Amino acid sequence: MNYLVTGGAGFIGANFVKYLLKNRQDIKLIVLDDLTYAGNLGTIKEELKNPKIAFVKGNICDPQVVETVFEKYNVDFVLNFAAESHVDRSIENPQLFLQTNILGTQNLLETAKKYWTKGKDENGYPVYREGVKYLQVSTDEVYGSLGDTGYFTEKTPLDPRSPYSASKTGADLIVTAYSETYKLPVNITRCSNNYGPYHFPEKLIPLIIKNILEGKKLPVYGDGSNVRDWLYVEDHCKAIDTVLHKGSPGEIYNIGGHNEKKNIEIVKLTLSTIRRLMEENPAYRKALKVSGNSIDWICEDLITYVKDRLGHDKRYAIDPKKITTELGWYPETKFEDGIVKTIRWYLENQDWVAEVTSGDYQHYYQQMYGNR
Ligand code: NAD
Ligand code: DAU
């Protein structure tokens, strides 16, 4: 089968490319990515040596680019990971989010409809080539924000509150519209916060790791009590693969692992884990960007509470009952193991961090966090 993976040079897309090549035989993979600041070919450089992969640099909003991909490769599945994904950036530049996330999605759907249609039924609905599917990688943020209790189910009303989540909601609605109006076979997956290798260091966990290694302050928005529901990225990849192959067309599946943590807990755990790993194995101190042998300064004094994010959603928490009971998916990585695996990966892959932050990153950091 031929998989079109958009955004395959980003965090989750790249992990999905690695997952597919490891776990599925007889596939052809076409990665379409515009290589924005968040996309890095170095992340999939080993995979790109595999003859099963083709890489196309291009924008999902460009009809010509997407048509050329469909023309050249007999695409069976579209997995749309490509997006502007960072809430803070969406507050600064909402329009780009609407373009990429909504119009890009619509362009992919339209092209898929065109190339997959093989006729019409008696009511005028398109009839599609057997076995094709479009899967939209969405987010729990479309449901808005929770109070101290309760969970997001697939029936929770949509209530996005940031430009990012509004754009992802718009994308979900256009996917649903193609399902209802044209009977295009689609699924939408809505996942909670991912963590793991290759996470760009603008997001909480990799940013905190990077700052610790540079001896910088650790910016915690507001009072640090906002809650996120964390899932190891490989578990997310497995869930997407499961939905693609077993999900009923037209259905939405929430993905999460009941792993809620306050932001401040995450920051403190990251601090104590880095320090412990460096105490147990002094070789890890090579990752430090500050001189001297002592690591006593790796402590909670580094934490600094900064101005809160505008419209900061208080709490996310996914109810994954549907995907678990209907499709048999469950998360395999316990948070205690996943976070250590992730931190070790960053300690051992400082070249990757240097590579992805060599461009615009310093400017972005200065603008967001000043001289902290
Ligand atoms: P990311 O920012 O790390 O990667 C996005 C990728 O998309 C990059 O490779 C980028 O170059 C590419 N891209 C951006 N605009 C493009 C365009 N116009 N055309 C082609 N390629 C383009 O994002 P991520 O964290 O890997 O998220 C992937 C998807 O998963 C997104 O749709 C996001 O909304 C969703 N999601 C993310 C999380 C999370 O915790 N990271 C959780 C739930 C859902
Ligand atoms: O819930 C799924 C979403 O998770 C995805 O749809 C998004 O693409 C992904 O970026 C993520 O969004 P968040 O806004 O939750 O992730 P982020 O890592 O930016 O922030 C996590 C929490 O940490 C959030 O409450 C804000 C806080 N934070 C973040 C940063 C970058 C800080 O306190 N300090 C920081 O410096």
PDB file of C-alpha atoms in Angstrom, residues 19-116:
ATOM      1  CA  TYR A  19       7.214   3.279  13.192  1.00  0.00           C
ATOM      2  CA  LEU A  20       5.803   2.294   9.797  1.00  0.00           C
ATOM      3  CA  LEU A  21       9.125   1.176   8.359  1.00  0.00           C
ATOM      4  CA  LYS A  22       9.734  -0.949  11.454  1.00  0.00           C
ATOM      5  CA  ASN A  23       6.288  -2.464  11.700  1.00  0.00           C
ATOM      6  CA  ARG A  24       4.823  -2.823   8.208  1.00  0.00           C
ATOM      7  CA  GLN A  25       6.124  -4.659   5.190  1.00  0.00           C
ATOM      8  CA  ASP A  26       5.033  -4.104   1.593  1.00  0.00           C
ATOM      9  CA  ILE A  27       4.635  -0.377   1.869  1.00  0.00           C
ATOM     10  CA  LYS A  28       5.654   2.634  -0.163  1.00  0.00           C
ATOM     11  CA  LEU A  29       5.945   5.871   1.790  1.00  0.00           C
ATOM     12  CA  ILE A  30       5.756   9.320   0.286  1.00  0.00           C
ATOM     13  CA  VAL A  31       6.735  12.069   2.721  1.00  0.00           C
ATOM     14  CA  LEU A  32       5.443  15.502   1.762  1.00  0.00           C
ATOM     15  CA  ASP A  33       6.855  18.283   3.925  1.00  0.00           C
ATOM     16  CA  ASP A  34       7.554  21.965   3.360  1.00  0.00           C
ATOM     17  CA  LEU A  35      10.448  21.897   5.876  1.00  0.00           C
ATOM     18  CA  THR A  36       9.324  24.868   7.945  1.00  0.00           C
ATOM     19  CA  TYR A  37      11.328  25.718  11.091  1.00  0.00           C
ATOM     20  CA  ALA A  38       9.740  22.589  12.642  1.00  0.00           C
ATOM     21  CA  GLY A  39      10.667  20.171   9.856  1.00  0.00           C
ATOM     22  CA  ASN A  40      14.122  18.663   9.673  1.00  0.00           C
ATOM     23  CA  LEU A  41      15.266  16.110   7.124  1.00  0.00           C
ATOM     24  CA  GLY A  42      18.078  15.073   9.474  1.00  0.00           C
ATOM     25  CA  THR A  43      15.425  13.458  11.675  1.00  0.00           C
ATOM     26  CA  ILE A  44      14.627  10.910   8.971  1.00  0.00           C
ATOM     27  CA  LYS A  45      18.004  10.772   7.232  1.00  0.00           C
ATOM     28  CA  GLU A  46      18.492   7.046   7.852  1.00  0.00           C
ATOM     29  CA  GLU A  47      14.958   6.256   6.671  1.00  0.00           C
ATOM     30  CA  LEU A  48      15.473   8.302   3.494  1.00  0.00           C
ATOM     31  CA  LYS A  49      18.145   5.795   2.414  1.00  0.00           C
ATOM     32  CA  ASN A  50      15.404   3.172   2.267  1.00  0.00           C
ATOM     33  CA  PRO A  51      14.102   2.683  -1.313  1.00  0.00           C
ATOM     34  CA  LYS A  52      10.566   2.379   0.111  1.00  0.00           C
ATOM     35  CA  ILE A  53      10.564   6.139   0.858  1.00  0.00           C
ATOM     36  CA  ALA A  54      10.243   9.091  -1.481  1.00  0.00           C
ATOM     37  CA  PHE A  55      10.576  12.636  -0.170  1.00  0.00           C
ATOM     38  CA  VAL A  56       8.814  15.611  -1.746  1.00  0.00           C
ATOM     39  CA  LYS A  57       9.447  19.130  -0.484  1.00  0.00           C
ATOM     40  CA  GLY A  58       6.260  21.115  -0.862  1.00  0.00           C
ATOM     41  CA  ASN A  59       3.363  22.918   0.735  1.00  0.00           C
ATOM     42  CA  ILE A  60       0.110  21.052   1.415  1.00  0.00           C
ATOM     43  CA  CYS A  61      -1.749  24.242   0.464  1.00  0.00           C
ATOM     44  CA  ASP A  62      -0.389  24.142  -3.087  1.00  0.00           C
ATOM     45  CA  PRO A  63      -2.813  22.257  -5.402  1.00  0.00           C
ATOM     46  CA  GLN A  64      -0.086  21.698  -8.013  1.00  0.00           C
ATOM     47  CA  VAL A  65       2.267  20.098  -5.498  1.00  0.00           C
ATOM     48  CA  VAL A  66      -0.352  17.745  -4.086  1.00  0.00           C
ATOM     49  CA  GLU A  67      -1.715  16.846  -7.523  1.00  0.00           C
ATOM     50  CA  THR A  68       1.787  15.984  -8.705  1.00  0.00           C
ATOM     51  CA  VAL A  69       2.202  13.610  -5.763  1.00  0.00           C
ATOM     52  CA  PHE A  70      -1.116  11.891  -6.510  1.00  0.00           C
ATOM     53  CA  GLU A  71      -0.280  11.806 -10.212  1.00  0.00           C
ATOM     54  CA  LYS A  72       3.102  10.203  -9.664  1.00  0.00           C
ATOM     55  CA  TYR A  73       2.324   7.804  -6.815  1.00  0.00           C
ATOM     56  CA  ASN A  74      -0.745   5.669  -6.548  1.00  0.00           C
ATOM     57  CA  VAL A  75      -1.650   6.988  -3.082  1.00  0.00           C
ATOM     58  CA  ASP A  76      -3.863   4.658  -1.010  1.00  0.00           C
ATOM     59  CA  PHE A  77      -3.693   6.426   2.359  1.00  0.00           C
ATOM     60  CA  VAL A  78      -3.251  10.066   3.314  1.00  0.00           C
ATOM     61  CA  LEU A  79      -2.046  10.713   6.867  1.00  0.00           C
ATOM     62  CA  ASN A  80      -2.090  14.436   7.493  1.00  0.00           C
ATOM     63  CA  PHE A  81       0.402  15.376  10.190  1.00  0.00           C
ATOM     64  CA  ALA A  82       1.456  18.624   8.492  1.00  0.00           C
ATOM     65  CA  ALA A  83       0.427  21.630  10.523  1.00  0.00           C
ATOM     66  CA  GLU A  84       1.542  24.688  12.354  1.00  0.00           C
ATOM     67  CA  SER A  85       1.509  23.091  15.791  1.00  0.00           C
ATOM     68  CA  HIS A  86       2.641  25.568  18.454  1.00  0.00           C
ATOM     69  CA  VAL A  87      -0.009  27.448  20.460  1.00  0.00           C
ATOM     70  CA  ASP A  88       2.359  30.307  21.408  1.00  0.00           C
ATOM     71  CA  ARG A  89       3.223  30.954  17.756  1.00  0.00           C
ATOM     72  CA  SER A  90      -0.479  30.925  16.853  1.00  0.00           C
ATOM     73  CA  ILE A  91      -1.034  33.770  19.300  1.00  0.00           C
ATOM     74  CA  GLU A  92       1.614  35.804  17.442  1.00  0.00           C
ATOM     75  CA  ASN A  93       0.606  34.890  13.864  1.00  0.00           C
ATOM     76  CA  PRO A  94      -2.883  33.373  13.614  1.00  0.00           C
ATOM     77  CA  GLN A  95      -3.249  33.692   9.850  1.00  0.00           C
ATOM     78  CA  LEU A  96      -0.525  31.201   8.966  1.00  0.00           C
ATOM     79  CA  PHE A  97      -2.315  28.654  11.168  1.00  0.00           C
ATOM     80  CA  LEU A  98      -5.582  29.115   9.302  1.00  0.00           C
ATOM     81  CA  GLN A  99      -3.823  28.787   5.959  1.00  0.00           C
ATOM     82  CA  THR A 100      -1.819  25.664   6.673  1.00  0.00           C
ATOM     83  CA  ASN A 101      -4.153  23.877   9.032  1.00  0.00           C
ATOM     84  CA  ILE A 102      -7.499  24.577   7.363  1.00  0.00           C
ATOM     85  CA  LEU A 103      -6.784  25.331   3.710  1.00  0.00           C
ATOM     86  CA  GLY A 104      -3.980  22.785   3.536  1.00  0.00           C
ATOM     87  CA  THR A 105      -6.316  20.112   4.869  1.00  0.00           C
ATOM     88  CA  GLN A 106      -9.031  21.056   2.380  1.00  0.00           C
ATOM     89  CA  ASN A 107      -6.538  20.908  -0.488  1.00  0.00           C
ATOM     90  CA  LEU A 108      -5.469  17.391   0.517  1.00  0.00           C
ATOM     91  CA  LEU A 109      -9.097  16.265   0.803  1.00  0.00           C
ATOM     92  CA  GLU A 110     -10.042  17.736  -2.558  1.00  0.00           C
ATOM     93  CA  THR A 111      -7.113  16.102  -4.320  1.00  0.00           C
ATOM     94  CA  ALA A 112      -7.769  12.760  -2.636  1.00  0.00           C
ATOM     95  CA  LYS A 113     -11.414  12.949  -3.718  1.00  0.00           C
ATOM     96  CA  LYS A 114     -10.404  13.732  -7.294  1.00  0.00           C
ATOM     97  CA  TYR A 115      -7.854  10.924  -7.632  1.00  0.00           C
ATOM     98  CA  TRP A 116      -9.749   8.289  -5.687  1.00  0.00           C
TER      99      TRP A 116
END
